[in-house]
Coordinates of C-alpha atoms and ligand atoms in Angstrom, one line a residue:
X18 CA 10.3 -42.9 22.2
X19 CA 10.7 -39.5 20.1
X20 CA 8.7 -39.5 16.9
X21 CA 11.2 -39.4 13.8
X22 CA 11.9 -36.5 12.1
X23 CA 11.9 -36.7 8.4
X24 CA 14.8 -34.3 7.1
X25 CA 15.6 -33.6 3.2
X26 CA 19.0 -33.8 1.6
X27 CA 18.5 -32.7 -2.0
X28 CA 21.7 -33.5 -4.4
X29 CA 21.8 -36.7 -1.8
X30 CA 24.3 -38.3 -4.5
X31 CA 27.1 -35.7 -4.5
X32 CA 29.9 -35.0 -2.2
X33 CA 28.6 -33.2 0.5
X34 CA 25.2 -35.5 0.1
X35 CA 27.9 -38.8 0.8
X36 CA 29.0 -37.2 3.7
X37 CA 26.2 -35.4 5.5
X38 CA 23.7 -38.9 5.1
X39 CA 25.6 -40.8 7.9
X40 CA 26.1 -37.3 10.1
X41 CA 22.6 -37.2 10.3
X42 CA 21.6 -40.8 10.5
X43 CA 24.2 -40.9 13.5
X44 CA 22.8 -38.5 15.2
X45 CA 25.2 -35.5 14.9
X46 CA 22.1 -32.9 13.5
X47 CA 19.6 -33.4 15.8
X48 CA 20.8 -35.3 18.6
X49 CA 21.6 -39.2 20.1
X50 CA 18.4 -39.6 21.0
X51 CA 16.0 -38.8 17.5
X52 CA 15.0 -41.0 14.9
X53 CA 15.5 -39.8 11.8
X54 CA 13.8 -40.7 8.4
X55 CA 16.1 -39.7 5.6
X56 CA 14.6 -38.6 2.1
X57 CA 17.3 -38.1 -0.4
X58 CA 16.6 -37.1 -3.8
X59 CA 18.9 -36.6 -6.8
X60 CA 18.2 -35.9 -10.5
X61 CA 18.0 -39.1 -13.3
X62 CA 21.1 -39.5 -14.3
X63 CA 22.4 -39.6 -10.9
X64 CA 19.8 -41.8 -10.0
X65 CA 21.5 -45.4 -9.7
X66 CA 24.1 -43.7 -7.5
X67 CA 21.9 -42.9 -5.2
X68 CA 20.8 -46.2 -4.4
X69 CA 24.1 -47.2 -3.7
X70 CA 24.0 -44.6 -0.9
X71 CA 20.7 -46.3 0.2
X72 CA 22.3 -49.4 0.4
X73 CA 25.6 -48.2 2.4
X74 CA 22.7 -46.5 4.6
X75 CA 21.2 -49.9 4.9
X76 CA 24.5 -51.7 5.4
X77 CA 25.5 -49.4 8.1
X78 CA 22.7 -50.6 10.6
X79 CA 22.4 -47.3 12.0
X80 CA 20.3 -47.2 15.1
X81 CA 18.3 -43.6 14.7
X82 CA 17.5 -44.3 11.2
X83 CA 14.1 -45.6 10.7
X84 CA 13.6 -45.3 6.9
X85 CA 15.7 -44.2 4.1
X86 CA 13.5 -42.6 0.5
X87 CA 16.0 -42.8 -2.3
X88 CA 13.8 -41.0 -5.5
X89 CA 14.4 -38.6 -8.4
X90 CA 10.7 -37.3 -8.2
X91 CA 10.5 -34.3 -6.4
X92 CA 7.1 -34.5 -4.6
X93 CA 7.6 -38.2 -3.3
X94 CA 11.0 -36.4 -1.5
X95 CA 9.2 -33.5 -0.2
X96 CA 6.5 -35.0 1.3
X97 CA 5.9 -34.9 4.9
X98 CA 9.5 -33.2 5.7
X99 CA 10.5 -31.3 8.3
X100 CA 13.9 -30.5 7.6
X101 CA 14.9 -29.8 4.2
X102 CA 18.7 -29.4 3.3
X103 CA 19.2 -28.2 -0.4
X104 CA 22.3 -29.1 -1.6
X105 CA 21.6 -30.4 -5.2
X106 CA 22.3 -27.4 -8.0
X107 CA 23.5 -26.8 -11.0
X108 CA 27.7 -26.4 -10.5
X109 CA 29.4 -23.2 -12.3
X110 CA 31.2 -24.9 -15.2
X111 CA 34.7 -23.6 -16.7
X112 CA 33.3 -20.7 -19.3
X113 CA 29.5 -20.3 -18.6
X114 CA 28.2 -17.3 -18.2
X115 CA 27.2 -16.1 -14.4
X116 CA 23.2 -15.7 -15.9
X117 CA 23.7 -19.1 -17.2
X118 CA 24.3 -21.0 -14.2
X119 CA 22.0 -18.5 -12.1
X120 CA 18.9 -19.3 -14.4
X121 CA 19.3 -23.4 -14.7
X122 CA 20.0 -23.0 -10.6
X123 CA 16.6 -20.3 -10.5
X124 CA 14.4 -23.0 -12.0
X125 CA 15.6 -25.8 -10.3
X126 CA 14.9 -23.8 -6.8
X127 CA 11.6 -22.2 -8.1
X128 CA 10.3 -25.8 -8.8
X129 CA 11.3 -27.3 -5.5
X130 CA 10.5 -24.0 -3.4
X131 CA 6.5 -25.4 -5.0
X132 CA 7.0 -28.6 -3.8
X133 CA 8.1 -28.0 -0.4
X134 CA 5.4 -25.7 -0.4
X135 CA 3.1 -28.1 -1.2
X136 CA 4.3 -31.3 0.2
X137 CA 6.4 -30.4 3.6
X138 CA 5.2 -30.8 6.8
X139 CA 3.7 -27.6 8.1
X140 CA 6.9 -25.5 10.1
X141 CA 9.5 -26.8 7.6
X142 CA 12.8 -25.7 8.4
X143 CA 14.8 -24.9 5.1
X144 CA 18.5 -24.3 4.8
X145 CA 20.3 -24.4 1.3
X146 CA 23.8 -25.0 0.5
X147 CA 24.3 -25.2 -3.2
X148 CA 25.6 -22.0 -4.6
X149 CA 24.7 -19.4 -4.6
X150 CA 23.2 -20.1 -1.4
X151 CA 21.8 -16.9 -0.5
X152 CA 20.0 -16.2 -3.8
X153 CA 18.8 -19.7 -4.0
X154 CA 17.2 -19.5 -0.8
X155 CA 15.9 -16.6 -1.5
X156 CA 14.0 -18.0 -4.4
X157 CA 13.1 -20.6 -2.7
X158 CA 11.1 -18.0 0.2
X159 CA 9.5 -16.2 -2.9
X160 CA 7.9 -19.2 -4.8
X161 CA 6.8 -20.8 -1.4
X162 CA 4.7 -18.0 0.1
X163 CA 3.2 -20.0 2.9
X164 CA 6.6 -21.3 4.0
X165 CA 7.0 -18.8 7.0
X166 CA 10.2 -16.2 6.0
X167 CA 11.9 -17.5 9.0
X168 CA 12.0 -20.8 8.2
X169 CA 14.2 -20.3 5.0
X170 CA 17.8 -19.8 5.7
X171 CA 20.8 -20.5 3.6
X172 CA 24.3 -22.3 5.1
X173 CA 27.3 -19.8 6.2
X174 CA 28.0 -22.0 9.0
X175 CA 31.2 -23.1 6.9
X176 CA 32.4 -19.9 6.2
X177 CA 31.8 -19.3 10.9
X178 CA 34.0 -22.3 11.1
X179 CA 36.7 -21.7 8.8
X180 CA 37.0 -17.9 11.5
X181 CA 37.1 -20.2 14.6
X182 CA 39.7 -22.4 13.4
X183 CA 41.9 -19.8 11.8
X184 CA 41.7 -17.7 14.7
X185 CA 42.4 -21.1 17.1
X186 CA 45.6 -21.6 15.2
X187 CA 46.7 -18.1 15.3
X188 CA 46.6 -18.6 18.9
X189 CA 47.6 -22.4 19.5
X190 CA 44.5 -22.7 21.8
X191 CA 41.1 -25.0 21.3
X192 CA 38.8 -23.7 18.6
X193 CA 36.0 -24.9 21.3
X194 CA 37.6 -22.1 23.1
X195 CA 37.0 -19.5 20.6
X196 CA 33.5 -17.7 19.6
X197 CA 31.1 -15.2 19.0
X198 CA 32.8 -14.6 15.4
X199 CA 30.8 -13.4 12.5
X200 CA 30.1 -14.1 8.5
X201 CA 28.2 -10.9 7.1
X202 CA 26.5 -11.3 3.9
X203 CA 27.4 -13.4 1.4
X204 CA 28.7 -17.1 1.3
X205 CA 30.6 -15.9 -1.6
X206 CA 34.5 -13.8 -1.3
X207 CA 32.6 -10.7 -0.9
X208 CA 31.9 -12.2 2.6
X209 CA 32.8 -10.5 5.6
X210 CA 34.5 -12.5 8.4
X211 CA 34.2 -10.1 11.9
X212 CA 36.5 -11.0 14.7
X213 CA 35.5 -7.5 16.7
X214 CA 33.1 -9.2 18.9
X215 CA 34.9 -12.6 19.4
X216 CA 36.2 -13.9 22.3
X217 CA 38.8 -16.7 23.8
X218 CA 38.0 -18.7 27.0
X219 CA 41.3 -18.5 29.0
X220 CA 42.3 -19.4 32.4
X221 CA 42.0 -15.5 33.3
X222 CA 38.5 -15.4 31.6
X223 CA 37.5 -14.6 28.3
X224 CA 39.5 -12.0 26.5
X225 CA 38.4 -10.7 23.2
X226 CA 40.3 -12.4 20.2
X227 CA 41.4 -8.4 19.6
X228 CA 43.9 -8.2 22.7
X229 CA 45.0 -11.9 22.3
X230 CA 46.1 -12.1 18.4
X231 CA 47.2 -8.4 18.7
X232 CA 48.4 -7.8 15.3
X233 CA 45.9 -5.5 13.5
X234 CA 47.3 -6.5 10.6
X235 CA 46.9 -10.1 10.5
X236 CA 43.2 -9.6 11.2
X237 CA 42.6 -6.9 8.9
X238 CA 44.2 -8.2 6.0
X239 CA 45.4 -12.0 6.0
X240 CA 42.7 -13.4 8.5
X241 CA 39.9 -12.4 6.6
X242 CA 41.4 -13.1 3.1
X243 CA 42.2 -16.9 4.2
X244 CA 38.5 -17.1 5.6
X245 CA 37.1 -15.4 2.2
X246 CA 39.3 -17.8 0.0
X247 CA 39.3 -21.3 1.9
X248 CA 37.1 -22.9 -1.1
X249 CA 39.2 -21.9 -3.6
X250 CA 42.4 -23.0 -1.3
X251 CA 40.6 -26.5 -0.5
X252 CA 39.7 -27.3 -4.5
X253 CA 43.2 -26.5 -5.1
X254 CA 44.4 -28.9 -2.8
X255 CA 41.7 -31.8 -2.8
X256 CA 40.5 -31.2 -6.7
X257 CA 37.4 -31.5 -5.2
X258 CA 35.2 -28.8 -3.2
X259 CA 35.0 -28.8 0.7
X260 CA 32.5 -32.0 1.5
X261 CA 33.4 -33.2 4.5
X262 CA 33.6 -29.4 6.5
X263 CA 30.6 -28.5 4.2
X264 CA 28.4 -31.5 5.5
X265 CA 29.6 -30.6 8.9
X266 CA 28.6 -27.0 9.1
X267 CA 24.8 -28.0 7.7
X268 CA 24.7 -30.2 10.6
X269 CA 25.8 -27.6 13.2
X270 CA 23.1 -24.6 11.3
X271 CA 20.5 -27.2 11.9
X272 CA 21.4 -28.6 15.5
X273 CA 21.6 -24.7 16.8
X274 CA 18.3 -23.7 15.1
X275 CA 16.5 -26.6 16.6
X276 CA 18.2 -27.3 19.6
X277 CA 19.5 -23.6 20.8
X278 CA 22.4 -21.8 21.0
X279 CA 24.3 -21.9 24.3
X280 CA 24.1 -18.8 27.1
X281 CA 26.4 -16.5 25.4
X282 CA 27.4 -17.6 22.5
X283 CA 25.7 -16.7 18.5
X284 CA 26.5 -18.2 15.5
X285 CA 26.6 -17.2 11.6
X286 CA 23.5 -18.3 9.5
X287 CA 21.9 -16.3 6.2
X288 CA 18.6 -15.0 7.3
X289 CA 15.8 -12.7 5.7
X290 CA 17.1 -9.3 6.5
X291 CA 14.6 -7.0 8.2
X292 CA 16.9 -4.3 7.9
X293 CA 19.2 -4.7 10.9
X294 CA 22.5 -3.1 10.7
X295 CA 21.4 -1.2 7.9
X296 CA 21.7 -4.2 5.7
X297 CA 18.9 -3.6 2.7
X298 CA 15.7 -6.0 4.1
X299 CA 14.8 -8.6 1.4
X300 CA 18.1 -10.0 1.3
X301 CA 19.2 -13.3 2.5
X302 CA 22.1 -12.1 4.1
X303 CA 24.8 -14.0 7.2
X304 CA 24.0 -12.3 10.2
X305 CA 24.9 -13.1 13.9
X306 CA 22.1 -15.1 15.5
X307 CA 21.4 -16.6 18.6
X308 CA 18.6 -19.4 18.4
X309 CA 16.1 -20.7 21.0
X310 CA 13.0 -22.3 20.8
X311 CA 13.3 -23.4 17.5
X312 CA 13.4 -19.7 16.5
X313 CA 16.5 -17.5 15.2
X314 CA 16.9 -13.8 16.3
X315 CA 19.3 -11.6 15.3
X316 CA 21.7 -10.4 17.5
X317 CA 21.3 -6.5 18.1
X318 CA 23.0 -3.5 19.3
X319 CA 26.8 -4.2 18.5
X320 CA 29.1 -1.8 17.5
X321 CA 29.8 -1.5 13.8
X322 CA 33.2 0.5 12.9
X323 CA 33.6 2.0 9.9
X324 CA 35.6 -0.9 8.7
X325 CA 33.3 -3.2 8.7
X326 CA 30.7 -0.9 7.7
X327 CA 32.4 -0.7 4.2
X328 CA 32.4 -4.2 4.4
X329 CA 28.8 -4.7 5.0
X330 CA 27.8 -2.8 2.5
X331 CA 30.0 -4.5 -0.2
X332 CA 28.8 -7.8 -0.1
X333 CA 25.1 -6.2 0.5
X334 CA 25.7 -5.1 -3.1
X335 CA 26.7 -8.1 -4.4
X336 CA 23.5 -9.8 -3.0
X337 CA 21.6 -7.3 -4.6
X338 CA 23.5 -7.3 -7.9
X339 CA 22.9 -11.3 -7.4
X340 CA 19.4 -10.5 -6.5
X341 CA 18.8 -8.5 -9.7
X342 CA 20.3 -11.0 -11.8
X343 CA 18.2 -13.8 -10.4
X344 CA 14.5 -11.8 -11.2
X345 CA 16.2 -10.9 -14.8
X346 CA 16.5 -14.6 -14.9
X347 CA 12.6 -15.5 -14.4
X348 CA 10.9 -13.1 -17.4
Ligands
NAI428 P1 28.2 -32.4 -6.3 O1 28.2 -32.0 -7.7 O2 29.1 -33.5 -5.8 O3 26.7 -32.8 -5.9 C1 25.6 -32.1 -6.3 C2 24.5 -33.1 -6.5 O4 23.3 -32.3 -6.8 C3 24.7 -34.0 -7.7 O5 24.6 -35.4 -7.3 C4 23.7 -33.6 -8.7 O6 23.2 -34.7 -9.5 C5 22.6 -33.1 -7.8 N1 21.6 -32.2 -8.4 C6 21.8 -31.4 -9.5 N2 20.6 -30.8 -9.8 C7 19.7 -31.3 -8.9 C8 18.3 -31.1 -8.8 N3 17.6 -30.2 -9.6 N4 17.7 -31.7 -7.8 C9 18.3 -32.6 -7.0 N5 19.6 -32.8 -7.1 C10 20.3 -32.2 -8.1 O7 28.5 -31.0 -5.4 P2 28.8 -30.9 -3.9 O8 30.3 -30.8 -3.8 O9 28.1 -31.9 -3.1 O10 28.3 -29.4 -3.6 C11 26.9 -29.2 -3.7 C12 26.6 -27.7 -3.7 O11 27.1 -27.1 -2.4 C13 27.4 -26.9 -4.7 O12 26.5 -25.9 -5.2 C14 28.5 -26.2 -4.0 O13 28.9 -25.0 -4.6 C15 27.8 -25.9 -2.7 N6 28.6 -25.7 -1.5 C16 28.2 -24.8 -0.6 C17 28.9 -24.6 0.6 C18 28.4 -23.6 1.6 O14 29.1 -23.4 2.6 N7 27.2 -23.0 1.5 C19 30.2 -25.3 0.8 C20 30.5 -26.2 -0.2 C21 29.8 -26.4 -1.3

């Protein structure tokens, strides 16, 4: 039998927490066949709710899950991890200040960047989710040197998603059938959703989603619009933010990194730019990747118009203006 793999969900008490716990005590992150140990942490006030998750855990008798730690201290949930999901941060509320919520959510990842540091198993795979998930997670690389760079990524998995199933309902076919779309930059509307290199599985072979959708229009304008504002568009319509699609995506980031990405096909994931495409290195910026071995690479060599270059660069300057903003916050 596999050992179990001990994986972090920080903010384990929230939304996304409630319904990312059973995905990955089920099996849906890392596969049917791994035990998992889940270490959930939340901050004090939050504290009693999240023993009521532990007990659901409990009460759901779940097979792969061989131990459930339910703390609000910091160390006790980083120890010995090898997955860590960050999802707990500090929300945006109705008329703070953007430096505001950047510095309570700069201090909260500075502090836990230490612990992991500390306290993870060595190889740690991070991804965060809470917002602003590039900048946090790129925090979290700079106050936990000895965490390899590649091993800190941030979740635009959503955002990949929300492009295959906008693209699968434009053309009424299986979004299993659709891929090879990409999120640039950001996980923020400044985001970049690229359909140049996708394709869709027919019975004739693939065709690129180009040909198929054939309305320039669509793709240039509403396509990536509806992508860029399907947060907003779900909070309007649940009251709540995304949870249950959120939760999902982590799962699929993680499964893909660990497990690989099939023959042909990448994925969306923010990654430590070296300076591909042109993008400024030092960012945590969505690239395409494809993943084997454990190990992300970033897919090379495709062909960037000039569209899309202005869109590159755009939310490249946000992430530096974010970036900026973040270091401001730390003096
Ligand atoms: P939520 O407010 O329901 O849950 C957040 C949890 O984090 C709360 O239980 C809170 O007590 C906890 N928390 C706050 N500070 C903490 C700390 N220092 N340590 C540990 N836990 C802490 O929010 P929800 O809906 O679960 O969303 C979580 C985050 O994910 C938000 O920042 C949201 O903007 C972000 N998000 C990101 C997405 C992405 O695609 N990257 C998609 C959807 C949401």
């Amino acid at each position: 039998a596999k050992e179990p793999v001990r994986v972090l969900v920080t903010g384990a008490a929230g939304q996304i927490g409630y319904a990312l716990v059973p995905m990955i005590a089920r099996g849906v992150m890392l596969g049917p066949d791994q035990p998992v140990i889940l270490h959930m942490l939340d901050i004090p006030p939050a504290a009693e709710a999240l023993n009521g998750v532990k007990m659901e855990l409990v009460d759901a008798a779940f097979p792969l899950l061989k131990g459930v730690v339910a703390t609000t201290d910091v160390v006790e949930a980083c120890t010995g991890v090898n997955i860590a999901i960050m999802v707990g941060g500090f929300p945006r509320k109705e008329g703070m200040e953007r430096k505001d919520v950047m510095s309570k959510n700069v201090s909260i990842y500075k502090s836990q960047a230490s612990a992991l540091e500390k306290h993870a198993a060595a190889n740690c795979k991070v991804v965060v989710v809470a917002n602003p998930a590039n900048t946090n997670a790129l925090i979290l690389k700079e106050f936990a040197p000895s965490i390899p760079e590649k091993n800190v990524t941030c979740l635009t998995r959503l955002d990949h998603n929300r492009a295959l199933g906008q693209i699968s309902e434009k053309l009424n076919v299986q979004v299993c059938d659709v891929k090879n779309v990409i999120i640039w930059g950001n996980h923020s509307s400044t985001q970049y959703p690229d359909v140049n290199h996708a394709t869709v599985k027919t019975p004739a072979g693939e065709k690129p989603v180009r040909e198929l959708v054939a309305d320039d229009e669509w793709l240039n304008g509403e396509f990536i619009t509806t992508v860029q504002q399907r947060g907003a568009a779900i909070i309007k319509a649940r009251k709540l933010s995304s949870a249950l699609s959120a939760a999902s995506a982590a799962c699929d980031h993680i499964h893909d990194w660990v497990l690989g990405t099939p023959e042909g096909t990448w994925v969306s994931m923010g990654v430590y730019s070296d300076g591909s495409y042109n993008v400024p290195a030092g960012l945590i910026y969505s690239f395409p990747v494809t993943c084997r071995n454990g190990e992300w690479s970033i897919v090379q060599g495709l062909h960037i118009d000039e569209f899309s270059r202005k869109k590159l660069d755009l939310t490249a300057q946000e992430l530096s203006e974010e970036k900026a903003l973040a270091y401001s916050c730390l003096t």
